Tab-separated table of C-alpha atoms and ligand atoms in Angstrom:
chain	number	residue	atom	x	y	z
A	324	UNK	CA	-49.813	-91.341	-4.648
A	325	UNK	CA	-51.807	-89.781	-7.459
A	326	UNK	CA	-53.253	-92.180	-10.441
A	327	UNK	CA	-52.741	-90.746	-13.485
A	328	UNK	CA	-54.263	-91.444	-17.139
A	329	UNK	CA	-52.874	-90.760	-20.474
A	330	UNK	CA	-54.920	-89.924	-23.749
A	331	UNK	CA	-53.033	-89.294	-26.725
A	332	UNK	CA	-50.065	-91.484	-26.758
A	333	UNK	CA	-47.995	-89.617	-29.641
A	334	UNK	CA	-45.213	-87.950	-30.135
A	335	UNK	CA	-45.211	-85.324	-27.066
A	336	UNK	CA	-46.789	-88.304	-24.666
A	337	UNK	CA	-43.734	-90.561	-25.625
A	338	UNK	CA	-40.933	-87.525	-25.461
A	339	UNK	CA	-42.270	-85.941	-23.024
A	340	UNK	CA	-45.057	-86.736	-20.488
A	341	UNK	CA	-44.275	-90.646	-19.896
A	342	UNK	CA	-40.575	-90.244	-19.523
A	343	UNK	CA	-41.531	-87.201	-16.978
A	344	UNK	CA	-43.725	-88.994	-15.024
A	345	UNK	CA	-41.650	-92.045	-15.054
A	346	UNK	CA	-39.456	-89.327	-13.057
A	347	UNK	CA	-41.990	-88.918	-10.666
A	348	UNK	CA	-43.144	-92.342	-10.253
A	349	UNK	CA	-43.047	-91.744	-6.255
A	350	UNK	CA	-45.760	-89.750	-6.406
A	351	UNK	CA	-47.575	-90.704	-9.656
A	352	UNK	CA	-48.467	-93.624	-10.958
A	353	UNK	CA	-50.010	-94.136	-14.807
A	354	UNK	CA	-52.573	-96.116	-14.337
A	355	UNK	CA	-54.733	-96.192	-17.438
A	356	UNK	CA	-53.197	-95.261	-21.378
A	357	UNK	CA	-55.340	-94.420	-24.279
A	358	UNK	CA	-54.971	-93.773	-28.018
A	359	UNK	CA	-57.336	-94.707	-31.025
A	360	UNK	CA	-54.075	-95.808	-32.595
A	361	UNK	CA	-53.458	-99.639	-30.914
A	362	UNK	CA	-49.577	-99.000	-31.789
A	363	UNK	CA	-49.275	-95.995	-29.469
A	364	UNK	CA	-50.772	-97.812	-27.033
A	365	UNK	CA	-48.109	-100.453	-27.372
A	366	UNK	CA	-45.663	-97.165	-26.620
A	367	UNK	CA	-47.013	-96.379	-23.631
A	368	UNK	CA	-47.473	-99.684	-22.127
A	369	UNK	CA	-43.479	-100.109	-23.083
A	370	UNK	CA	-42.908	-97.609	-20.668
A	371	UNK	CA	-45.613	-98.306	-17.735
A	372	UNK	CA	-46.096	-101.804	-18.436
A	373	UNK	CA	-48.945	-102.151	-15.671
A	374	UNK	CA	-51.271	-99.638	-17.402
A	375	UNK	CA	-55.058	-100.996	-18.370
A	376	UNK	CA	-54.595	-100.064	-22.444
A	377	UNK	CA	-57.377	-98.668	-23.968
A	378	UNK	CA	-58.371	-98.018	-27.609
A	379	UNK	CA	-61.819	-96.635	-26.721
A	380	UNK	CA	-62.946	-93.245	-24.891
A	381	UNK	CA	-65.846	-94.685	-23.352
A	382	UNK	CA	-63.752	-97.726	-22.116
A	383	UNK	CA	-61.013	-95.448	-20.769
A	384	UNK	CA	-63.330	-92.953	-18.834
A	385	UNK	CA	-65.360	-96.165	-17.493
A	386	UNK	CA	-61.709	-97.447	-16.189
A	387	UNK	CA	-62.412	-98.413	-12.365
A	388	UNK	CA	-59.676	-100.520	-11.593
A	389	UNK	CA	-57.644	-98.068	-9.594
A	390	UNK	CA	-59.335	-94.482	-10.192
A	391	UNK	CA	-57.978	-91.867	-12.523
A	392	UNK	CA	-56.786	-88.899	-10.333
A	393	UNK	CA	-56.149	-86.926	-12.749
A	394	UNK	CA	-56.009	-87.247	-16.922
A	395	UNK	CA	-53.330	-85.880	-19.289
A	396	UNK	CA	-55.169	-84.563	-22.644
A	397	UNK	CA	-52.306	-84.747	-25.114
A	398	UNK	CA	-54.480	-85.237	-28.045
A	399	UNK	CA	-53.979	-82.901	-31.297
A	400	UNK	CA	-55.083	-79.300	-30.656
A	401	UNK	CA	-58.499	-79.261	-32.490
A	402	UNK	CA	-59.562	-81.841	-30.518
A	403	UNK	CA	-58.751	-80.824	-26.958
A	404	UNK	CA	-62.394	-79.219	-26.155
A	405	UNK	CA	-64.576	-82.635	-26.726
A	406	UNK	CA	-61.656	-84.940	-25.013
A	407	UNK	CA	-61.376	-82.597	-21.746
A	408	UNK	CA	-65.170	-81.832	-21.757
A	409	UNK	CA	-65.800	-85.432	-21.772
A	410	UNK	CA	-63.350	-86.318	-18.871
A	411	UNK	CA	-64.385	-83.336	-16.769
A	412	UNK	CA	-68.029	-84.992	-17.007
A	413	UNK	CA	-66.969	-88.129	-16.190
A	414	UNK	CA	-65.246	-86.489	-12.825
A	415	UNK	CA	-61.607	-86.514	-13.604
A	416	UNK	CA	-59.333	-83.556	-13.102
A	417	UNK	CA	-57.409	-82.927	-16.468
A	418	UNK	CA	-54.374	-81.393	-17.598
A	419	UNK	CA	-54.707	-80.171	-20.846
A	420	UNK	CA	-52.161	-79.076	-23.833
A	421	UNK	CA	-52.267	-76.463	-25.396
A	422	UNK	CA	-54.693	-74.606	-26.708
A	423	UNK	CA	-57.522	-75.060	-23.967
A	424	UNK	CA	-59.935	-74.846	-26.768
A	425	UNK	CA	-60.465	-73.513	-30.214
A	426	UNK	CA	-62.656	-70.553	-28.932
A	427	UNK	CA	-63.419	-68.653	-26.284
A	428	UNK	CA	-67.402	-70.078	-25.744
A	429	UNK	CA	-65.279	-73.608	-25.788
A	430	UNK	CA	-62.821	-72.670	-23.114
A	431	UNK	CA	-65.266	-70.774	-21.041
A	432	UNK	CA	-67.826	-73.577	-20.952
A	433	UNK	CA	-64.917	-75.997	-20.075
A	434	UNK	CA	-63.960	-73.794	-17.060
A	435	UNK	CA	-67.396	-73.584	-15.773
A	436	UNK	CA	-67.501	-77.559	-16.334
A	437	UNK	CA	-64.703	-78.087	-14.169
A	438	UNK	CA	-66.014	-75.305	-11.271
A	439	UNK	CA	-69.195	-77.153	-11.387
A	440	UNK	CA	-67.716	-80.430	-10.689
A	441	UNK	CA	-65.032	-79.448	-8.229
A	442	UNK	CA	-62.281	-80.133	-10.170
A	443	UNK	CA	-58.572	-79.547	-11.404
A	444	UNK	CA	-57.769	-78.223	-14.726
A	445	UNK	CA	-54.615	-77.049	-15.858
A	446	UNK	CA	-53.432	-75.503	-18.810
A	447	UNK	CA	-50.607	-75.706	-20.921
A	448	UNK	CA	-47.939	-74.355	-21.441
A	449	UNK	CA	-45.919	-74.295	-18.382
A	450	UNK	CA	-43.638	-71.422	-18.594
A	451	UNK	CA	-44.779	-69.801	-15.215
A	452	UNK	CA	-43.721	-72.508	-13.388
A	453	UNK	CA	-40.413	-73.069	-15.074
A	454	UNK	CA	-37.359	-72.536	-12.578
A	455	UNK	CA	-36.379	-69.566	-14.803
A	456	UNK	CA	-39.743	-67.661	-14.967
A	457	UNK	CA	-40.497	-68.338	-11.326
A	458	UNK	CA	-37.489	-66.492	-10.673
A	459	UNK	CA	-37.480	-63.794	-13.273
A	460	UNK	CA	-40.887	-62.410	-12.233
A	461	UNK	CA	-39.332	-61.556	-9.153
A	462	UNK	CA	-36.187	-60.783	-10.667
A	463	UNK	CA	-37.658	-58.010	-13.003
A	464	UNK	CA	-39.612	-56.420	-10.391
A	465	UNK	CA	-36.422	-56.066	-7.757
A	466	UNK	CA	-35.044	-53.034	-9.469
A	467	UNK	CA	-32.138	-55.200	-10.717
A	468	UNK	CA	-33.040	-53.656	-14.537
A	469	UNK	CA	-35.024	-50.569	-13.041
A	470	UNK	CA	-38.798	-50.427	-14.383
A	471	UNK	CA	-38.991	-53.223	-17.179
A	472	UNK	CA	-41.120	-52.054	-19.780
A	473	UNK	CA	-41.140	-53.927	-23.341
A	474	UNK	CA	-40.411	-57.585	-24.215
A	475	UNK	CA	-39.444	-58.936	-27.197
A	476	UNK	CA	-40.448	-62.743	-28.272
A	477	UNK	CA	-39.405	-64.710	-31.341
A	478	UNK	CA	-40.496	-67.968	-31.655
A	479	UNK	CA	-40.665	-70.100	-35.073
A	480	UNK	CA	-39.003	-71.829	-37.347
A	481	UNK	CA	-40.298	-73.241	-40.747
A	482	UNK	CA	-42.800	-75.775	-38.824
A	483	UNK	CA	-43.521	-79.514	-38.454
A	484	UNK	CA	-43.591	-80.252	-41.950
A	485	UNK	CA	-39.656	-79.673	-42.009
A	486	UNK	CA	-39.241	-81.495	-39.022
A	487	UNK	CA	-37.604	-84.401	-39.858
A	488	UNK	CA	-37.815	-86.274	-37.131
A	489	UNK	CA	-41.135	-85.682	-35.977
A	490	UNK	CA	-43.172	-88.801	-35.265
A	491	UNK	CA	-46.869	-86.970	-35.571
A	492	UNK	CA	-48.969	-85.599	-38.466
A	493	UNK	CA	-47.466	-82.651	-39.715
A	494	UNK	CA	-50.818	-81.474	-41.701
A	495	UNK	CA	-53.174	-80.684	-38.904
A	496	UNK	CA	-50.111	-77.762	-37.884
A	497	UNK	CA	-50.859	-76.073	-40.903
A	498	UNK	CA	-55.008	-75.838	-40.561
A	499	UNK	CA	-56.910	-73.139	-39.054
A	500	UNK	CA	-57.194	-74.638	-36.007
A	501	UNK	CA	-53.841	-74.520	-35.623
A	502	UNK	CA	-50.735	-72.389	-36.838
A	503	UNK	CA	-47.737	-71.042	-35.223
A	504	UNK	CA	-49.713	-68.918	-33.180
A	505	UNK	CA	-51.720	-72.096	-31.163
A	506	UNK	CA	-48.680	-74.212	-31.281
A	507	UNK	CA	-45.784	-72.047	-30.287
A	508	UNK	CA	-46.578	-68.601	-30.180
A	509	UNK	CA	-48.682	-69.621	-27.132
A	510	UNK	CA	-45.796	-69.883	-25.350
A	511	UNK	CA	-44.408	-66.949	-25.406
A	512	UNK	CA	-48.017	-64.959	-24.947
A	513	UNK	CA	-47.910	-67.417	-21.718
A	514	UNK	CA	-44.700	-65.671	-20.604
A	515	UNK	CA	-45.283	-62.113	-21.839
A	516	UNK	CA	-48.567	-62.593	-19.865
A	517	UNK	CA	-47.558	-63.655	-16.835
A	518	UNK	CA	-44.759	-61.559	-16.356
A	519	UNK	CA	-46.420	-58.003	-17.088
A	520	UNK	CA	-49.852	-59.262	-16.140
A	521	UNK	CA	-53.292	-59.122	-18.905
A	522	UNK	CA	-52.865	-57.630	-22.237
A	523	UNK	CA	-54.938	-54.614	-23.365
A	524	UNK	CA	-54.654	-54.344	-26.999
A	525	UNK	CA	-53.564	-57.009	-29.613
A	526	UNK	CA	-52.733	-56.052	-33.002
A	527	UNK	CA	-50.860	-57.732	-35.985
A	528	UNK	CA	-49.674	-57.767	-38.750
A	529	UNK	CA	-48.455	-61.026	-41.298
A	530	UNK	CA	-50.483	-63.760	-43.057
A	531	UNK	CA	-49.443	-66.783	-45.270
A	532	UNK	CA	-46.097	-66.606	-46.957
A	533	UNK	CA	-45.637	-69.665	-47.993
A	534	UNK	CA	-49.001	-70.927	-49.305
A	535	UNK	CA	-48.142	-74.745	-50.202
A	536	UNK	CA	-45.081	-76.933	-47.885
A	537	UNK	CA	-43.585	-80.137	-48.790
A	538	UNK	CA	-43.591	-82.634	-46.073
A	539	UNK	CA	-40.415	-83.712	-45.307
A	540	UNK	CA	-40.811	-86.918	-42.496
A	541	UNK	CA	-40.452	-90.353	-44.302
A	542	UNK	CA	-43.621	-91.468	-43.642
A	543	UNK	CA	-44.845	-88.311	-46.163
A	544	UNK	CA	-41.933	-87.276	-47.467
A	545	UNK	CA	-42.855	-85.315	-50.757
A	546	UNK	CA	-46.420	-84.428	-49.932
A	547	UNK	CA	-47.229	-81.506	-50.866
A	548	UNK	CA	-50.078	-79.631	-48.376
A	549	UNK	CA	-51.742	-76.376	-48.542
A	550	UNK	CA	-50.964	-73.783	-45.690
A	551	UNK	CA	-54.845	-72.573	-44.584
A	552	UNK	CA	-53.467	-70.980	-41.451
A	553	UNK	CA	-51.361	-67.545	-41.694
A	554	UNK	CA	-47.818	-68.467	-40.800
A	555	UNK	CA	-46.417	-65.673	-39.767
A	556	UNK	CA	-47.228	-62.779	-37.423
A	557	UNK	CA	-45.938	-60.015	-35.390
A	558	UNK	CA	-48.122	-58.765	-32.966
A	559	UNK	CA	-47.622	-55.819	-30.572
A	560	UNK	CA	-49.345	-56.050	-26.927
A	561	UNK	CA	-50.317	-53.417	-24.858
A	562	UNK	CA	-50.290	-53.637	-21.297
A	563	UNK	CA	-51.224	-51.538	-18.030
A	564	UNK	CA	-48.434	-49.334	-16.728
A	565	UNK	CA	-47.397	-48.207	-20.002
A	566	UNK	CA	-45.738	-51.216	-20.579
A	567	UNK	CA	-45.663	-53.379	-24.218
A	568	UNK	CA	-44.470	-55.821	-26.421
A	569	UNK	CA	-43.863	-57.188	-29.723
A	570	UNK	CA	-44.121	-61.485	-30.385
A	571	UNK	CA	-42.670	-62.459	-33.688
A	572	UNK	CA	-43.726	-65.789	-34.438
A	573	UNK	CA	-43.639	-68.189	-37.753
A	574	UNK	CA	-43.524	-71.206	-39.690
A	575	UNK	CA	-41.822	-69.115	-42.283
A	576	UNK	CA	-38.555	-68.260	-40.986
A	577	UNK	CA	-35.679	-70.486	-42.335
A	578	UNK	CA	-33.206	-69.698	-39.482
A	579	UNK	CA	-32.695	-66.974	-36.639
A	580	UNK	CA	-29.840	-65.719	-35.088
A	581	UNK	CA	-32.335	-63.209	-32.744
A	582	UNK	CA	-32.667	-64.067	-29.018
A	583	UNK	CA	-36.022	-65.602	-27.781
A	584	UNK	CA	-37.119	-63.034	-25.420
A	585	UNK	CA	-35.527	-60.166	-23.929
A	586	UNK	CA	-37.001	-57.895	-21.773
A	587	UNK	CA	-35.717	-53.876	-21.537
A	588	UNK	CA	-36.138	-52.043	-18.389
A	589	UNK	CA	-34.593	-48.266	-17.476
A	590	UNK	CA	-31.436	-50.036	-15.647
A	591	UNK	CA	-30.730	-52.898	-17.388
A	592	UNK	CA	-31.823	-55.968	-19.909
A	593	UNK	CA	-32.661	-59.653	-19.750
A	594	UNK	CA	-31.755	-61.988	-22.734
A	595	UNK	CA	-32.507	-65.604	-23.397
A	596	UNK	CA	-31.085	-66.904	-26.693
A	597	UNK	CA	-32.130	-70.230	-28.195
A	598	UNK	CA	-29.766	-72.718	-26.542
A	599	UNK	CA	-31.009	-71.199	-23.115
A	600	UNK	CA	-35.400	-71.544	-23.540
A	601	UNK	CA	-35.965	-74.813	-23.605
A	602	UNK	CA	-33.837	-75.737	-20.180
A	603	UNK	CA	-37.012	-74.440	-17.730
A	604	UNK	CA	-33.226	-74.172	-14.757
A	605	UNK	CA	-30.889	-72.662	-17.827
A	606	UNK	CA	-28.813	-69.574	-17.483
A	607	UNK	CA	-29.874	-66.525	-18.514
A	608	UNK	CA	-28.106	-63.443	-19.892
A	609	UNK	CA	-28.413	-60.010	-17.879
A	610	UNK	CA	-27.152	-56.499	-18.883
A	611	UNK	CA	-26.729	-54.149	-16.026
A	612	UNK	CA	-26.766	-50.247	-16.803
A	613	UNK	CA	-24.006	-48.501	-14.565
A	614	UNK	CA	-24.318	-44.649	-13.901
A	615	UNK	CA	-21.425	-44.018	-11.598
A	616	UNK	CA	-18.813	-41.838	-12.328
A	617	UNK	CA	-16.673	-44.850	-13.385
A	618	UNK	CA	-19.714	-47.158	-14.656
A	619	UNK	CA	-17.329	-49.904	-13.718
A	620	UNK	CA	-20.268	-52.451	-13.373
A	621	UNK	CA	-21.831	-51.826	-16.517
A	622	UNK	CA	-22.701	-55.029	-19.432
A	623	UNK	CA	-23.359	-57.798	-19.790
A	624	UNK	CA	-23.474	-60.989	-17.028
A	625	UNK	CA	-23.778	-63.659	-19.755
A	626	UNK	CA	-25.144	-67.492	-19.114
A	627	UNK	CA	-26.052	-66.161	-14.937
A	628	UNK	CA	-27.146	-69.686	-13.019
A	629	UNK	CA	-30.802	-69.890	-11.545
A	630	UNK	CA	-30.638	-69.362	-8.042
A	631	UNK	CA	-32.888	-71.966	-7.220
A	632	UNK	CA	-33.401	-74.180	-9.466
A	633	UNK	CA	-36.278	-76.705	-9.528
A	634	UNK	CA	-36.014	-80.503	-8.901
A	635	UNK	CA	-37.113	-80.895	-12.888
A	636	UNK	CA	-35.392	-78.920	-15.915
A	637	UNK	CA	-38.375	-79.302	-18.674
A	638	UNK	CA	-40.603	-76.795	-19.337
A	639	UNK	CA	-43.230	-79.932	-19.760
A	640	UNK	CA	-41.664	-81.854	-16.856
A	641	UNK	CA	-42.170	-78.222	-14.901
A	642	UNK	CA	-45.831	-78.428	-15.783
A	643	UNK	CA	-46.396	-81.851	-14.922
A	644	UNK	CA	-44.707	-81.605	-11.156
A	645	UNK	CA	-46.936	-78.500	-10.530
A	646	UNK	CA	-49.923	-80.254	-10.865
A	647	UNK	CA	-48.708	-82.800	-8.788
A	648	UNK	CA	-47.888	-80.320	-5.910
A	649	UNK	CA	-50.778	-78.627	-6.513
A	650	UNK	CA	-53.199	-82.250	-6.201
A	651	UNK	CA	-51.058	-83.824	-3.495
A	652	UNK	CA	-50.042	-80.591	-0.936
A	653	UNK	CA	-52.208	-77.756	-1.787
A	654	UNK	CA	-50.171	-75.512	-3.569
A	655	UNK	CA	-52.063	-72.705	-5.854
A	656	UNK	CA	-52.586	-73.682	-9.222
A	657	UNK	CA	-50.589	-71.517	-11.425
A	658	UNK	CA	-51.495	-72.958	-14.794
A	659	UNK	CA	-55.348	-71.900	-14.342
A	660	UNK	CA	-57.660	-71.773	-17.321
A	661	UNK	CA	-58.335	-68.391	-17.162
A	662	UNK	CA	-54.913	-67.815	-18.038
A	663	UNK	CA	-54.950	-69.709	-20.766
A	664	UNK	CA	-58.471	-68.212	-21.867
A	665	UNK	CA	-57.208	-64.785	-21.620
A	666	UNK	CA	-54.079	-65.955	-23.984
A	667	UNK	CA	-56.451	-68.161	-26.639
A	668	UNK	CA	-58.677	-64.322	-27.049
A	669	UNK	CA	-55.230	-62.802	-27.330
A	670	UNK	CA	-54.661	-65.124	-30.212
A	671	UNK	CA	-57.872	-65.054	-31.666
A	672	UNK	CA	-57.668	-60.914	-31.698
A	673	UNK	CA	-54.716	-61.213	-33.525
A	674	UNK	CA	-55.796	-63.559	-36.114
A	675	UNK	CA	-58.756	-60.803	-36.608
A	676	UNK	CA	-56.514	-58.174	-36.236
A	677	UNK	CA	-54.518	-59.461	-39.366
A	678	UNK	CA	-57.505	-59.504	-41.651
A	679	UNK	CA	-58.775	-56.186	-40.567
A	680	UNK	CA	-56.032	-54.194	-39.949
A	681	UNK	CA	-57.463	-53.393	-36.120
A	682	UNK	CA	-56.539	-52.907	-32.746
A	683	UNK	CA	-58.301	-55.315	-30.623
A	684	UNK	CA	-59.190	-54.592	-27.035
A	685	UNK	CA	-58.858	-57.771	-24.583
A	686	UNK	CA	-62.029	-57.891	-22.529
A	687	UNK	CA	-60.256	-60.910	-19.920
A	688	UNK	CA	-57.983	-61.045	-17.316
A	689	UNK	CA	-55.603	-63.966	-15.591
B	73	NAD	N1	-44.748	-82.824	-30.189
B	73	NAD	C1	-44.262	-81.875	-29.410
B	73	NAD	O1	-43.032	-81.651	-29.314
B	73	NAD	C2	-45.187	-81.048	-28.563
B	73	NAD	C3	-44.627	-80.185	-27.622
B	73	NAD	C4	-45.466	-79.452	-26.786
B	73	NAD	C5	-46.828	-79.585	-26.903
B	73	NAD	N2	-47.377	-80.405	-27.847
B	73	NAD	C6	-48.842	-80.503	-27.927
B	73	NAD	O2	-49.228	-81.828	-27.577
B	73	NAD	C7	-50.424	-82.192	-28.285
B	73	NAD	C8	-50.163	-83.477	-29.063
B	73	NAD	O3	-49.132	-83.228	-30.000
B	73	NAD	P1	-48.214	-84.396	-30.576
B	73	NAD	O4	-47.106	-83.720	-31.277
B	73	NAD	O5	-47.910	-85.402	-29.528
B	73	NAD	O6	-49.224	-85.016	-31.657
B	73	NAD	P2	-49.260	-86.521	-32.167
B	73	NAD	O7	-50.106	-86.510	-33.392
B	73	NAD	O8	-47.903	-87.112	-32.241
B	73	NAD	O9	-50.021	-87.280	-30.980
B	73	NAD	C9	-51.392	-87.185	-30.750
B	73	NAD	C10	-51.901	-88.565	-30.405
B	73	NAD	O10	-53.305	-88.438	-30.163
B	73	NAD	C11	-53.914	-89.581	-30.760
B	73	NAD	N3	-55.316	-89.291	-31.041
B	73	NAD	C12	-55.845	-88.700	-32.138
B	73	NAD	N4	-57.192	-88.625	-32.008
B	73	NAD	C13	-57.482	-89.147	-30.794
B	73	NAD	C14	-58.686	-89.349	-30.098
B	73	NAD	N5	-59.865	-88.960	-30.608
B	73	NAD	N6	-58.615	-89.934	-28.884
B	73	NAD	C15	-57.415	-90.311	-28.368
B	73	NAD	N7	-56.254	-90.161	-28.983
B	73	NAD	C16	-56.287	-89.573	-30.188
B	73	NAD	C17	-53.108	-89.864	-32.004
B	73	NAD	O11	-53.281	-91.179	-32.437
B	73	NAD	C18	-51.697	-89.581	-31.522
B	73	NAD	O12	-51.075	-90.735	-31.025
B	73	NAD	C19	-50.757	-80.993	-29.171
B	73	NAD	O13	-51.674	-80.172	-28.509
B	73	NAD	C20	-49.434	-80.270	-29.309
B	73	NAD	O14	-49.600	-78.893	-29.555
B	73	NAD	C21	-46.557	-81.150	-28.671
């Protein structure tokens, strides 16, 4: 049994994480909550009512009741360097949200933290070991679409600020720190990544659209903010084995009837529309090229079940039972920081890549 503790009890921790791990209370138990915030505290404990609550950091790391295991870092993403550096130094393995850190010094001196200490770290997000993408990296390579060569991702929508329901702060989305790139297009880059391996070349093109929102959750409703972070790109990825791929991703885009990622190979194609992404077991759409005389087999093979599926459907819940497989029997860790160094310089290199006009070359790996 693994002890886990919680920092950041908003509105992923409460939709997410806590119900997940609820799931997996056999083999992990939450042992410790904190938040600055006492009333997300109160959350938490509703749903693990023998947690120790904490409102402090030092108070929480110091927790030696029943030790930590392992922490969850689900604070907002400008402050995910200082709250994993601090619980790496205090000895606890931590898995982190997305992005690992604002920059790649950040991330790399968190890795080396967690080497030097012996310790876990995983990185959101959790595509790679998603039901679907487990099996669709072996899929792609079986010759079932011949030599797959070019995916295209879409993520986006118009953003937090017109999401209506959304129990966080809206603003910090719309900061340099932040944008759609760090909060959704990272993602995709996740996926494109670890299907056709470390990108080469990173170059974009986009900015801010829309330079002021309107905040439309009732705790702000009518606020008016300034956008500091380019909301929109499209970026186009080079990879080895002449392979590529284009990522369009926004807080600009009012509505989308496009797929979320398709990938194109010589034989055949791979579709996932929007109802499909979020389940990490859903169906998937395949296309299969026919050459025969007849081409009898040839279209599409619409909403085609996972052949094994995993014991969770989330692509959070997928995260958060890896790490538990990998703590408790050994399994490799598949959501390593190096992957998600390699996708924050991809990011960052298209962020520069939009003010200069460049190419980028990527210098890291997976
Ligand atoms: N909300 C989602 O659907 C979603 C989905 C996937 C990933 N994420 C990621 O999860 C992270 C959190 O996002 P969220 O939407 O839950 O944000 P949120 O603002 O709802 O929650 C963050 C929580 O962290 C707390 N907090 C702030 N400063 C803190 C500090 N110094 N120490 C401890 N706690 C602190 C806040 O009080 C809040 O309760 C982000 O990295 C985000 O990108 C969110």
């Amino acid at each position: 049994m693994l002890n886990i503790g919680i920092i950041g009890c908003g509105d992923v921790a409460t939709h997410s994480y806590m119900p997940g791990l609820k799931a997996l209370a056999d083999r992990a138990r939450v042992v410790a909550v904190f938040d600055i915030v006492p009333s997300r505290v109160d959350d938490a404990l509703a749903f693990f009512p023998d947690a120790a609550p904490y409102t402090d950091y030092d108070a929480f790391v110091a927790h030696d009741a029943e030790k930590m295991d392992l922490v969850f870092n689900l604070t907002p993403a400008p402050l995910h360097r200082e709250i994993t550096s601090k619980a790496l130094e205090a000895g606890y393995s931590v898995y982190s949200e997305k992005p690992i850190a604002s920059t790649l010094g950040d991330a790399e001196a968190l890795v080396a933290l967690a080497e030097s200490k012996g310790l876990h770290f995983f990185c959101a997000p959790a595509m790679m070991v998603t039901g679907r993408f487990m099996w669709l990296k072996e899929f792609i390579y079986s010759g079932a679409i011949g030599n797959p060569y070019f995916i295209k991702g879409q993520i986006g929508g118009m953003g937090p600020a017109s999401w209506r329901t959304y129990s966080g702060d809206p603003r910090v989305f719309y900061t340099p720190k932040v944008g759609p790139l760090i909060d959704l297009g990272v993602y995709q880059l996740h996926a494109l990544t670890g299907l056709f391996g470390p990108a080469r070349t990173v170059s974009a093109v986009g900015g801010i659209m829309n330079p002021t929102r309107k905040l439309l959750q009732p705790k702000f409703f009518g606020e008016e903010i300034e956008v500091q972070a380019p909301d929109l790109y499209s970026i186009n990825l080079t990879f080895d084995n002449n392979r590529s791929a284009n990522l369009f991703n926004t807080f600009a885009m009012p509505a989308t009837k496009s797929a979320m990622f398709e990938i194109y190979g010589s034989m055949g194609a791979v579709s996932i529309g929007q109802h499909q992404w979020y389940e990490g077991n859903g169906t998937t759409d395949i296309y299969v090229r026919d050459e025969s005389e007849g081409g009898e087999a040839e279209g599409w093979n619409n909403d085609s079940p996972l052949p094994n599926p995993i014991e969770v459907d989330g692509i959070l819940e997928s995260g958060i039972l890896h790490a538990i497989d990998v703590m408790t029997n050994g399994t490799d860790n598949v959501l390593t920081a190096a992957h998600a160094e390699h996708v924050l310089e991809i990011m960052l290199a298209a962020g520069e890549s939009l003010t200069t006009g460049d190419s980028i070359a990527i210098t890291s790996s997976l």
